[in-house]
Coordinates of C-alpha atoms in Angstrom, one line a residue:
X3 CA 110.6 -3.7 17.9
X4 CA 108.7 -6.4 20.1
X5 CA 111.7 -8.9 20.3
X6 CA 114.0 -5.8 21.2
X7 CA 111.4 -5.1 23.8
X8 CA 111.5 -8.7 25.0
X9 CA 115.4 -8.5 25.1
X10 CA 115.2 -5.4 27.3
X11 CA 113.1 -6.6 29.4
X12 CA 115.0 -10.0 29.8
X13 CA 118.1 -7.9 30.8
X14 CA 116.3 -5.7 33.0
X15 CA 115.3 -8.9 35.1
X16 CA 118.6 -10.2 35.1
X17 CA 120.2 -7.3 36.5
X18 CA 117.6 -7.0 39.1
X19 CA 118.2 -10.7 39.8
X20 CA 121.6 -9.9 40.2
X21 CA 121.3 -7.0 42.5
X22 CA 119.1 -9.2 44.5
X23 CA 121.5 -11.6 44.9
X24 CA 124.4 -9.4 45.4
X25 CA 122.5 -7.8 48.3
X26 CA 121.7 -11.0 49.8
X27 CA 125.3 -12.1 49.8
X28 CA 126.1 -8.9 51.6
X29 CA 123.8 -9.7 54.2
X30 CA 125.4 -13.1 54.7
X31 CA 129.1 -11.8 54.5
X32 CA 128.3 -9.0 57.5
X33 CA 125.8 -10.4 59.7
X34 CA 127.5 -9.2 63.1
X35 CA 128.3 -5.6 61.9
X36 CA 128.6 -3.6 65.1
X37 CA 126.0 -1.0 66.2
X38 CA 128.5 1.9 66.3
X39 CA 128.6 1.8 62.7
X40 CA 124.9 1.7 62.2
X41 CA 124.6 4.9 64.5
X42 CA 127.2 6.5 62.3
X43 CA 124.8 6.9 59.3
X44 CA 123.3 10.4 60.5
X45 CA 127.1 11.4 60.0
X46 CA 127.0 10.1 56.3
X47 CA 123.9 11.9 55.7
X48 CA 125.8 15.4 57.1
X49 CA 128.7 14.4 54.9
X50 CA 126.5 14.2 51.9
X51 CA 125.4 17.8 52.5
X52 CA 128.9 19.1 53.2
X53 CA 129.8 17.4 49.5
X54 CA 126.9 19.0 48.1
X55 CA 128.1 22.3 49.2
X56 CA 131.4 21.7 48.0
X57 CA 129.9 20.6 44.7
X58 CA 128.4 24.2 44.7
X59 CA 131.0 25.6 45.1
X60 CA 133.2 24.4 42.5
X61 CA 130.4 25.7 40.2
X62 CA 131.8 29.4 40.8
X63 CA 129.6 30.5 42.8
X64 CA 130.4 33.0 45.5
X65 CA 130.4 31.6 48.9
X66 CA 130.2 35.0 51.1
X67 CA 128.8 37.7 49.1
X68 CA 125.9 35.7 47.1
X69 CA 122.9 33.9 49.0
X70 CA 122.2 30.5 48.6
X71 CA 119.9 29.2 45.7
X72 CA 116.4 28.0 46.6
X73 CA 117.0 24.7 45.8
X74 CA 119.8 24.5 48.6
X75 CA 117.9 26.0 50.9
X76 CA 115.1 23.9 50.3
X77 CA 117.2 21.1 50.9
X78 CA 118.8 22.1 54.2
X79 CA 115.2 23.1 55.5
X80 CA 113.8 19.5 54.4
X81 CA 116.6 17.5 55.3
X82 CA 115.9 17.5 59.2
X83 CA 112.2 16.8 58.6
X84 CA 112.9 13.8 56.3
X85 CA 114.8 11.7 59.1
X86 CA 113.1 13.1 62.2
X87 CA 113.3 9.9 64.0
X88 CA 116.3 8.4 62.3
X89 CA 118.8 11.0 64.2
X90 CA 120.6 9.1 66.7
X91 CA 121.0 10.2 70.3
X92 CA 124.0 12.6 70.2
X93 CA 127.4 11.8 71.9
X94 CA 130.7 12.9 72.2
X95 CA 131.7 11.4 68.9
X96 CA 129.0 12.7 66.8
X97 CA 128.9 16.3 65.6
X98 CA 125.8 18.6 66.2
X99 CA 123.8 20.8 63.7
X100 CA 125.6 23.8 65.7
X101 CA 128.8 22.2 65.3
X102 CA 128.5 22.2 61.6
X103 CA 126.9 25.5 60.8
X104 CA 130.2 27.6 60.7
X105 CA 131.6 25.3 58.3
X106 CA 128.7 26.4 55.8
X107 CA 128.7 29.9 55.7
X108 CA 126.4 30.0 52.5
X109 CA 123.6 28.9 54.1
X110 CA 123.0 31.7 56.5
X111 CA 123.4 34.2 53.5
X112 CA 120.8 36.9 52.7
X113 CA 117.7 35.5 50.2
X114 CA 117.9 36.1 46.4
X115 CA 115.4 38.1 44.8
X116 CA 114.8 37.0 41.4
X117 CA 113.9 39.6 38.3
X118 CA 110.9 38.7 36.6
X119 CA 110.2 39.6 33.2
X120 CA 106.9 39.3 31.0
X121 CA 106.9 37.6 27.6
X122 CA 103.7 36.3 25.2
X123 CA 103.8 32.8 24.7
X124 CA 102.2 31.7 21.1
X125 CA 100.6 28.4 21.1
X126 CA 100.6 26.2 18.1
X127 CA 98.4 23.7 17.7
X128 CA 100.0 21.0 15.4
X129 CA 98.1 18.1 14.6
X130 CA 100.1 15.0 15.1
X131 CA 101.5 13.1 12.4
X132 CA 99.2 10.6 11.0
X133 CA 100.7 7.0 10.7
X134 CA 99.4 4.8 8.1
X135 CA 100.1 1.1 8.7
X136 CA 100.2 -1.1 5.7
X137 CA 99.4 -4.8 5.3
X138 CA 98.3 -7.3 2.7
X139 CA 94.6 -7.0 3.7
X140 CA 94.2 -3.1 2.6
X141 CA 96.3 -3.6 -0.9
X142 CA 93.9 -6.5 -2.0
X143 CA 90.0 -6.1 -3.1
X144 CA 87.1 -7.7 -1.1
X145 CA 86.0 -9.5 -3.9
X146 CA 89.2 -11.4 -4.9
X147 CA 88.5 -14.3 -2.3
X148 CA 84.3 -14.6 -2.7
X149 CA 82.9 -17.6 -4.3
X150 CA 81.8 -17.3 -8.0
X151 CA 77.8 -15.9 -8.5
X152 CA 75.4 -18.8 -8.9
X153 CA 74.3 -19.5 -12.4
X154 CA 70.9 -19.3 -14.0
X155 CA 69.9 -23.1 -13.2
X156 CA 70.8 -22.6 -9.5
X157 CA 68.7 -19.4 -9.3
X158 CA 66.0 -21.1 -11.0
X159 CA 66.1 -24.1 -8.7
X160 CA 66.2 -21.9 -5.7
X161 CA 63.2 -19.8 -6.6
X162 CA 61.3 -23.1 -7.5
X163 CA 61.9 -24.5 -4.1
X164 CA 61.0 -21.3 -2.3
X165 CA 57.9 -21.0 -4.2
X166 CA 57.0 -25.0 -3.4
X167 CA 57.9 -24.1 0.3
X168 CA 55.9 -20.9 0.2
X169 CA 53.0 -23.0 -1.6
X170 CA 53.3 -25.7 1.3
X171 CA 52.9 -22.9 4.1
X172 CA 50.1 -21.2 2.2
X173 CA 48.0 -24.6 2.0
X174 CA 49.2 -25.5 5.4
X175 CA 47.7 -22.0 7.0
X176 CA 44.6 -22.4 5.1
X177 CA 44.0 -25.9 6.3
X178 CA 44.4 -24.6 9.8
X179 CA 42.4 -21.5 9.6
X180 CA 39.4 -24.0 7.9
X181 CA 40.0 -26.4 11.0
X182 CA 39.7 -23.3 13.1
X183 CA 36.5 -22.2 11.4
X184 CA 35.1 -25.4 11.6
X185 CA 35.7 -25.5 15.4
X186 CA 34.3 -22.1 15.7
X187 CA 31.1 -22.8 14.0
X188 CA 30.6 -25.7 16.0
X189 CA 31.2 -23.8 19.3
X190 CA 29.1 -20.9 18.1
X191 CA 26.2 -23.5 17.2
X192 CA 26.2 -24.8 20.5
X193 CA 26.3 -21.6 22.3
X194 CA 23.4 -20.3 20.1
X195 CA 21.6 -23.3 19.2
X196 CA 17.7 -22.6 20.4
X197 CA 14.8 -24.6 21.3
X198 CA 11.9 -25.0 19.7
X199 CA 9.8 -23.0 22.1
X200 CA 12.3 -20.2 22.1
X201 CA 12.2 -20.1 18.1
X202 CA 8.2 -20.0 18.7
X203 CA 8.4 -17.3 21.0
X204 CA 10.8 -15.2 18.8
X205 CA 8.8 -15.9 15.7
X206 CA 5.7 -14.3 17.6
X207 CA 7.6 -11.2 18.8
X208 CA 6.0 -8.1 17.1
X209 CA 9.3 -6.5 16.7
X210 CA 10.4 -9.4 14.9
X211 CA 7.9 -9.8 12.6
X212 CA 7.9 -6.1 11.6
X213 CA 11.7 -6.6 10.7
X214 CA 11.2 -9.8 8.7
X215 CA 8.4 -7.8 6.8
X216 CA 10.1 -4.5 6.2
X217 CA 13.2 -6.0 5.1
X218 CA 12.0 -8.7 2.9
X219 CA 9.9 -5.7 1.3
X220 CA 13.2 -4.1 0.4
X221 CA 14.9 -7.3 -1.3
X222 CA 11.7 -7.9 -3.3
X223 CA 11.6 -4.2 -4.5
X224 CA 15.1 -4.7 -5.6
X225 CA 14.6 -8.2 -7.2
X226 CA 11.3 -6.8 -9.0
X227 CA 13.2 -3.7 -10.6
X228 CA 13.1 -4.2 -14.3
X229 CA 16.5 -3.1 -15.1
X230 CA 18.7 -4.7 -17.6
X231 CA 21.9 -4.9 -15.6
X232 CA 23.7 -6.3 -18.8
X233 CA 23.1 -3.9 -21.0
X234 CA 26.1 -3.0 -23.5
X235 CA 25.7 0.5 -24.3
X236 CA 28.3 0.4 -27.1
X237 CA 25.7 -1.6 -29.2
X238 CA 23.1 0.1 -31.0
X239 CA 19.6 0.1 -29.5
X240 CA 17.3 -3.0 -30.4
X241 CA 13.9 -1.6 -31.4
X242 CA 11.4 -3.4 -28.9
X243 CA 8.1 -4.9 -29.6
X244 CA 7.0 -2.3 -27.5
X245 CA 7.7 0.5 -29.8
X246 CA 5.6 -0.4 -32.7
X247 CA 3.5 1.7 -34.3
X248 CA -0.2 1.8 -34.1
X249 CA -2.4 1.7 -30.9
X250 CA -1.6 -0.9 -28.4
X251 CA -2.3 -1.7 -24.9
X252 CA 0.2 -3.7 -23.0
X253 CA -0.3 -5.8 -19.9
X254 CA 1.8 -5.1 -16.9
X255 CA 1.0 -7.3 -13.9
X256 CA -1.6 -8.7 -11.8
X257 CA -2.0 -8.3 -8.1
X258 CA -3.4 -10.6 -5.8
X259 CA -2.6 -11.8 -2.4
X260 CA -4.5 -15.2 -1.6
X261 CA -4.4 -14.7 1.9
X262 CA -6.2 -11.4 2.0
X263 CA -8.0 -11.1 -1.6
X264 CA -9.3 -14.8 -2.0
X265 CA -13.5 -14.6 -2.3
X266 CA -13.2 -10.9 -2.4
X267 CA -14.2 -8.4 -4.8
X268 CA -12.4 -5.1 -6.0
X269 CA -14.8 -2.5 -5.3
X270 CA -12.4 0.5 -6.1
X271 CA -9.0 1.5 -7.3
X272 CA -7.0 5.1 -7.0
X273 CA -3.7 6.0 -7.6
X274 CA -1.2 8.2 -5.1
X275 CA -0.4 11.2 -6.4
X276 CA 2.7 12.0 -4.3
X277 CA 4.2 8.2 -4.9
X278 CA 3.2 7.3 -8.5
X279 CA 4.3 3.6 -7.9
X280 CA 1.8 3.1 -5.2
X281 CA -2.0 2.5 -5.8
X282 CA -4.8 1.5 -3.6
X283 CA -7.7 -1.1 -3.8
X284 CA -10.8 -1.7 -1.6
X285 CA -12.6 -5.2 -1.3
X286 CA -15.6 -6.1 0.4
X287 CA -16.4 -9.3 2.6
X288 CA -15.1 -12.5 2.2
X289 CA -18.5 -14.9 3.0
X290 CA -15.6 -18.1 3.9
X291 CA -13.8 -16.3 6.5
X292 CA -15.8 -15.7 9.2
X293 CA -12.7 -14.4 11.8
X294 CA -11.5 -12.1 8.9
X295 CA -12.4 -8.3 8.8
X296 CA -15.3 -7.4 6.4
X297 CA -13.8 -5.1 4.8
X298 CA -10.0 -4.4 3.3
X299 CA -7.9 -2.2 1.9
X300 CA -4.5 -3.0 0.1
X301 CA -2.0 -0.3 -0.5
X302 CA 0.1 -2.1 -3.8
X303 CA 3.0 -1.2 -5.2
X304 CA 4.6 -1.5 -9.0
X305 CA 7.8 -2.9 -7.5
X306 CA 6.3 -5.2 -5.2
X307 CA 4.5 -7.8 -7.1
X308 CA 3.7 -10.6 -4.7
X309 CA 1.8 -8.9 -1.6
X310 CA 0.5 -5.3 -0.7
X311 CA 2.6 -3.3 0.9
X312 CA 0.3 -2.2 3.7
X313 CA -3.0 -4.1 4.6
X314 CA -5.6 -2.0 6.5
X315 CA -9.2 -3.6 8.6
X316 CA -12.9 -2.4 8.4
X317 CA -15.6 -3.7 10.3
X318 CA -17.6 -3.2 7.2
X319 CA -17.4 -3.7 3.4
X320 CA -15.1 -1.0 1.9
X321 CA -17.0 0.2 -0.8
X322 CA -14.8 3.5 -2.0
X323 CA -11.6 4.1 -1.2
X324 CA -8.8 7.1 -2.1
X325 CA -5.6 8.8 -0.9
X326 CA -5.9 12.4 0.5
X327 CA -4.6 15.1 -1.9
X328 CA -3.3 17.0 1.0
X329 CA -2.3 14.5 3.5
X330 CA -0.2 11.8 1.2
X331 CA 0.1 9.4 4.4
X332 CA -3.6 9.1 4.9
X333 CA -6.0 6.7 3.1
X334 CA -10.0 7.5 3.0
X335 CA -12.4 4.8 2.8
X336 CA -16.4 4.8 2.5
X337 CA -18.0 1.8 4.0
X338 CA -21.3 -0.2 3.5
X339 CA -22.5 0.5 7.1
X340 CA -22.1 4.3 6.3
X341 CA -18.9 5.2 8.2
X342 CA -16.2 7.1 6.6
X343 CA -12.7 6.0 7.7
X344 CA -9.3 7.2 7.8
X345 CA -6.1 5.2 8.1
X346 CA -2.4 6.3 8.1
X347 CA 0.3 4.4 6.8
X348 CA 2.6 5.6 9.8
X349 CA 0.1 3.6 11.9
X350 CA -1.1 0.3 12.5
X351 CA -4.1 -1.7 10.3
X352 CA -6.8 0.1 12.2
X353 CA -8.1 3.5 11.3
X354 CA -6.9 6.4 13.4
X355 CA -10.1 8.4 12.7
X356 CA -13.7 7.3 11.8
X357 CA -17.3 9.0 11.8
X358 CA -19.7 7.9 14.3
X359 CA -22.7 5.2 13.6
X360 CA -25.6 7.4 14.1
X361 CA -27.7 10.5 13.3
X362 CA -24.4 12.4 12.7
X363 CA -23.6 11.1 9.8
X364 CA -24.2 8.2 7.2
X365 CA -26.3 5.4 8.1
X366 CA -26.7 4.1 4.2
X367 CA -23.9 2.7 2.3
X368 CA -21.2 5.3 0.7
X369 CA -20.4 4.7 -2.7
X370 CA -18.6 8.1 -3.7
X371 CA -16.4 10.8 -2.1
X372 CA -14.4 13.6 -3.5
X373 CA -11.9 15.7 -2.1
X374 CA -12.4 19.8 -2.8
X375 CA -10.6 22.7 -2.1
X376 CA -7.0 24.0 -1.6
X377 CA -4.0 22.9 0.8
X378 CA -5.6 25.6 3.2
X379 CA -9.1 24.8 2.5
X380 CA -10.2 21.8 1.8
X381 CA -13.2 19.3 2.5
X382 CA -13.9 15.9 1.9
X383 CA -17.7 15.3 0.4
X384 CA -19.1 12.0 0.9
X385 CA -22.8 11.0 -0.5
X386 CA -24.7 7.8 0.6
X387 CA -27.5 6.0 -0.9
X388 CA -30.1 7.7 1.1
X389 CA -29.3 11.0 -0.5
X390 CA -27.4 12.6 2.3
X391 CA -24.4 14.6 1.5
X392 CA -21.7 15.3 4.0
X393 CA -18.7 17.5 4.3
X394 CA -15.6 16.7 6.8
X395 CA -12.8 17.9 8.0
X396 CA -10.2 15.0 8.3
X397 CA -8.9 16.2 12.0
X398 CA -12.4 16.3 13.4
X399 CA -14.3 13.2 12.2
X400 CA -17.0 13.2 15.1
X401 CA -19.3 15.0 13.3
X402 CA -19.6 16.7 9.7
X403 CA -19.0 20.3 8.9
X404 CA -22.4 20.4 7.1
X405 CA -25.0 18.2 5.5
X406 CA -27.3 18.5 2.6
X407 CA -30.4 15.7 2.0
X408 CA -31.0 15.4 -1.5
X409 CA -34.5 15.4 -2.2
X410 CA -36.7 15.4 -5.1
X411 CA -40.2 17.0 -4.6
X412 CA -41.6 17.1 -8.1
X413 CA -40.5 13.5 -8.8
X414 CA -43.4 11.3 -9.8
X415 CA -42.5 8.4 -7.7
X416 CA -40.1 9.1 -4.8
X417 CA -38.9 12.1 -3.3
X418 CA -35.6 10.4 -2.1
X419 CA -32.5 10.6 -4.4
X420 CA -30.6 7.6 -4.2
X421 CA -26.8 8.5 -4.8
X422 CA -24.7 5.9 -6.5
X423 CA -22.2 8.4 -7.8
X424 CA -21.4 12.0 -8.2
X425 CA -18.4 14.1 -9.4
X426 CA -17.4 18.2 -9.4
X427 CA -16.3 20.3 -12.3
X428 CA -12.4 21.2 -12.5
X429 CA -11.9 24.0 -9.7
X430 CA -15.5 23.7 -8.4
X431 CA -16.3 23.2 -4.9
X432 CA -20.1 24.1 -4.5
X433 CA -21.9 22.7 -7.6
X434 CA -21.9 19.1 -8.2
X435 CA -23.8 16.4 -10.2
X436 CA -25.1 13.0 -8.8
X437 CA -26.0 10.0 -10.6
X438 CA -29.2 8.0 -9.3
X439 CA -30.3 4.4 -9.1
X440 CA -33.1 5.4 -11.4
X441 CA -30.8 6.6 -14.3
X442 CA -31.2 10.2 -13.9
X443 CA -28.6 12.9 -13.3
X444 CA -28.8 16.0 -11.4
X445 CA -27.2 18.8 -10.6
X446 CA -27.4 20.0 -6.9
X447 CA -25.7 23.1 -4.7
X448 CA -24.1 22.8 -1.6
X449 CA -25.3 26.5 -0.4
X450 CA -28.0 28.6 -1.6
X451 CA -27.0 31.3 -4.3
X452 CA -28.8 34.2 -6.0
X453 CA -30.4 31.7 -8.7
X454 CA -31.7 28.8 -6.6
X455 CA -31.6 27.2 -3.2
X456 CA -29.1 24.4 -1.5
X457 CA -29.9 20.8 -2.8
X458 CA -31.2 19.4 -5.9
X459 CA -31.8 21.7 -8.8
X460 CA -35.6 20.7 -9.6
X461 CA -35.5 22.3 -13.1
X462 CA -32.9 20.4 -14.9
X463 CA -33.0 16.8 -15.4
X464 CA -30.4 14.7 -17.5
X465 CA -32.2 11.7 -19.0
X466 CA -30.7 9.2 -21.0
X467 CA -29.7 6.3 -19.0
X468 CA -32.2 3.2 -18.7
X469 CA -30.8 1.9 -15.3
X470 CA -28.6 2.6 -12.4
X471 CA -25.5 4.9 -13.2
X472 CA -22.4 3.3 -12.1
X473 CA -19.6 5.9 -13.1
X474 CA -19.4 9.6 -13.5
X475 CA -16.3 11.4 -14.6
X476 CA -16.0 15.0 -15.5
X477 CA -13.2 16.4 -18.0
X478 CA -9.6 16.9 -16.1
X479 CA -7.6 18.6 -18.3
X480 CA -6.5 22.1 -18.7
X481 CA -5.7 23.1 -22.4
X482 CA -6.2 25.2 -25.3
X483 CA -9.8 24.7 -25.2
X484 CA -11.8 24.6 -21.8
X485 CA -13.7 21.3 -21.8
X486 CA -14.3 21.3 -17.8
X487 CA -18.1 21.3 -18.6
X488 CA -17.9 17.7 -20.7
X489 CA -18.8 14.6 -18.3
X490 CA -18.8 10.9 -19.1
X491 CA -21.3 8.5 -17.4
X492 CA -21.7 4.7 -17.4
X493 CA -24.5 2.8 -16.9
X494 CA -25.8 -0.9 -16.3
X495 CA -27.8 -0.3 -19.9
X496 CA -24.5 -1.2 -21.4
X497 CA -23.8 2.3 -22.6
X498 CA -21.5 5.3 -21.9
X499 CA -22.7 8.5 -22.8
X500 CA -21.3 12.2 -23.1
X501 CA -22.9 15.0 -21.3
X502 CA -22.3 18.8 -21.4
X503 CA -23.4 20.3 -18.0
X504 CA -25.6 23.3 -18.0
X505 CA -24.0 26.6 -16.7
X506 CA -25.1 27.1 -13.2
X507 CA -25.2 30.9 -13.2
X508 CA -28.0 30.3 -16.0
X509 CA -30.9 28.8 -13.9
X510 CA -34.0 27.5 -15.8
X511 CA -37.4 28.8 -15.4
X512 CA -39.3 25.9 -15.6
X513 CA -38.6 22.1 -15.8
X514 CA -36.1 20.9 -18.7
X515 CA -35.0 17.5 -19.3
X516 CA -31.5 17.3 -20.7
X517 CA -30.1 14.7 -23.3
X518 CA -26.7 13.6 -23.9
X519 CA -24.3 14.8 -26.8
X520 CA -23.4 11.3 -27.7
X521 CA -24.0 7.6 -26.6
X522 CA -21.0 5.0 -27.1
X523 CA -22.9 1.7 -27.5
X524 CA -19.7 -0.5 -28.5
X525 CA -20.3 -2.7 -25.6
X526 CA -22.6 -5.9 -24.9
X527 CA -22.8 -6.3 -21.0
X528 CA -23.1 -3.7 -18.0
X529 CA -20.2 -0.9 -18.0
X530 CA -19.2 -0.4 -14.2
X531 CA -17.1 2.5 -14.7
X532 CA -15.8 5.0 -17.1
X533 CA -12.7 7.5 -16.7
X534 CA -11.4 10.2 -18.8
X535 CA -7.5 10.2 -19.8
X536 CA -6.0 12.7 -17.6
X537 CA -3.2 13.7 -20.4
X538 CA -5.0 12.9 -23.8
X539 CA -8.4 15.5 -24.1
X540 CA -10.2 12.9 -26.4
X541 CA -9.4 9.6 -25.2
X542 CA -11.3 7.7 -22.2
X543 CA -11.5 4.3 -21.0
X544 CA -14.4 2.0 -19.6
X545 CA -14.7 -1.6 -18.1
X546 CA -17.3 -4.1 -18.9
X547 CA -19.2 -6.9 -17.2
X548 CA -17.5 -9.5 -19.4
X549 CA -13.8 -8.7 -18.5
X550 CA -13.3 -6.1 -21.3
X551 CA -11.5 -3.1 -21.1
X552 CA -12.3 -0.7 -24.0
X553 CA -10.0 2.6 -24.8
X554 CA -12.0 5.0 -26.7
X555 CA -10.4 8.2 -29.0
X556 CA -13.2 10.6 -29.8
X557 CA -11.2 12.2 -32.5
X558 CA -10.6 8.8 -34.3
X559 CA -13.8 7.0 -34.1
X560 CA -17.1 7.1 -32.1
X561 CA -18.7 4.0 -33.0
X562 CA -15.9 1.7 -31.8
X563 CA -13.2 1.7 -29.4
X564 CA -9.8 2.3 -31.0
X565 CA -8.5 -0.7 -28.7
X566 CA -10.4 -3.5 -26.7
X567 CA -8.4 -6.0 -24.2
X568 CA -10.0 -9.1 -22.6
X569 CA -8.6 -9.1 -19.2
X570 CA -10.3 -12.0 -17.9
X571 CA -13.8 -13.8 -17.6
X572 CA -14.8 -12.3 -14.4
X573 CA -16.6 -8.7 -14.7
X574 CA -14.1 -5.7 -14.1
X575 CA -15.7 -3.1 -11.4
X576 CA -13.5 -0.1 -11.4
X577 CA -10.7 1.9 -13.4
X578 CA -8.6 4.7 -12.6
X579 CA -5.7 6.3 -14.7
X580 CA -2.0 7.2 -12.9
X581 CA -1.3 10.8 -13.0
X582 CA 1.0 10.4 -16.3
X583 CA -2.1 8.6 -18.1
X584 CA 0.1 5.8 -19.0
X585 CA -1.0 3.3 -16.8
X586 CA -4.7 2.0 -15.9
X587 CA -5.5 0.0 -12.9
X588 CA -8.5 -2.3 -13.1
X589 CA -10.2 -3.9 -10.4
X590 CA -11.6 -7.1 -11.2
X591 CA -14.5 -9.1 -9.3
X592 CA -12.3 -11.9 -8.5
X593 CA -10.0 -9.9 -6.3
X594 CA -7.5 -9.1 -8.7
X595 CA -6.0 -6.0 -9.8
X596 CA -4.5 -5.7 -13.5
X597 CA -2.2 -2.8 -14.4
X598 CA -2.2 -2.3 -18.2
X599 CA 0.3 0.3 -20.1
X600 CA -1.5 2.3 -23.2
X601 CA 2.2 3.7 -24.2
X602 CA 2.2 6.4 -26.7
X603 CA -2.1 6.3 -26.8
X604 CA -2.1 8.7 -24.2
X605 CA 0.0 11.4 -25.7
X606 CA -2.2 13.8 -27.6
X607 CA -1.1 15.3 -30.8
X608 CA -0.6 18.8 -31.5
X609 CA -3.9 19.2 -33.3
X610 CA -5.6 16.8 -31.0
X611 CA -7.6 20.2 -28.8
X612 CA -8.7 21.6 -32.3
X613 CA -10.2 18.3 -33.4
X614 CA -12.0 17.7 -30.4
X615 CA -13.7 21.1 -30.4
X616 CA -14.6 20.6 -33.9
X617 CA -16.1 16.8 -32.8
X618 CA -18.1 18.5 -29.6
X619 CA -19.7 21.3 -32.0
X620 CA -20.7 18.6 -34.5
X621 CA -21.9 16.5 -31.6
X622 CA -23.8 19.7 -30.4
X623 CA -25.2 20.8 -33.6
X624 CA -26.6 17.3 -34.1
X625 CA -27.9 17.3 -30.5
X626 CA -30.0 20.6 -31.3
X627 CA -31.6 19.6 -34.5
X628 CA -32.4 16.1 -32.9
X629 CA -34.2 18.3 -30.0
X630 CA -35.7 20.5 -32.1
X631 CA -37.0 17.4 -34.2
X632 CA -38.3 15.8 -30.7
X633 CA -40.0 19.2 -30.0
X634 CA -41.6 19.6 -32.9
X635 CA -42.9 15.9 -32.8
X636 CA -44.2 16.3 -29.4

């Protein structure tokens, strides 16, 4: 088709060339054509019209009766307009339109009026026929000319190559990152390098010191947490040595700070009831550190072994200390100067409240104090060696709420009662018992009542010790049997004695000397403190001047302790049980606080109360028999 088309176009071009050449030849042949022939051209156009009319007549159209068709009329009307400028100037030889008009009568005939009809057109949308062109490419597959797939060796080699390239890129990236990190580190070191003076200024800032102190405590607590993180729970539990049968006392830890506790003695220890892992210890003066405070109080934690949680200062030796039962953040201390100090763990090392030094408060050393009452109504009771007993409100320490001077007017030697220790019965807030330097124990009342006056009860004297009383503790447990009237005392006469307090509601008419129910004489040195177990009714512990911690069980044996532990070579001053009765904190004269675990010894057996009651009844019978024999002999 393309060849044929080319041939046709070539023929047309040749024909056009021939026509152009013929026209040029005609122009050359007739160069001097006269002007009159040129002017006759309008006549030729007229002749063409006449010839057209003649042709119409030959089509059997009537010339006179039927009008001319619209086509002829149009030609007639348009012909003069098409050649307005080409008409030559009329002359005699050229006929005018008026002369031609008679020869064509059909032009002036009447206008033809066609008849119109309506019809409905149906439009059909017929899609064009699809033309399909076939060639060799369509009839063959794409994969026919593709190269064959690679073999396994080629694939393996390609993968190895890609892996090697990726490994090289990774090493190059790591090397680049390492170089960048070193450059950044050097740049930061240059930017943040401080001078020695700037370091000293930062180290001495209080905020920096507080931050370091607090954060290091957190870390040390986590490190000292005694938990086996590698324990396999799929295996059977191993029986530890701690679970061996029989009485045993296990050493837990010793707490000592070389900066604050060196050359000091522990004067008192106590446990926190709200935070069972915290205990407190008070210390006396360090004669070799003149610039240090005379007295300090350290709050220790079982999870912080190397240093105390808090350290509080005092201008005088602190002789006794305790956590406030109703204000857990308060710590109370009695001093050698007679001041009562209150520290707050949320505050700094100095006391937030303190009593004045003067006649309004104590002027002699305060060795004993106790909190009595309830959450809504409680008082702090303190006693000094001059026999003055004061009652305080912690939020108003400027002066005591009440004062009571203990005086024994019937005493043969001196009226003054030098108090070294005292104690209240459980759930009792008015009557209390005091231990004195002379070894006697007296019952006293804070207020006057129907049977007696406020102050010392002159009629009853608890005699039994031959030296100063160092400790006094009432039975603390509520159980099947009421033992709240039993109390223990320790003395420098190497003995611990068990007493039964006389009822306050039944006063004695005359003077009466009350002797102990039993005397425990297993020690061979001064006994500085004694405490009942808070869980087992028959167990108590005591410490002596040879560094021995003795554990007694009245139901088991009254002649020898069930356990004696050598704590150290220095004298042990104080002992205190935690609220669970499992651990005992022991204060030493070398400034150390030792913690011991008594394990199962603190847990009472089912028959413990009944056995204890039987033992006490036997002691009372023996005591009454001995008292009768003594009265007869006298």
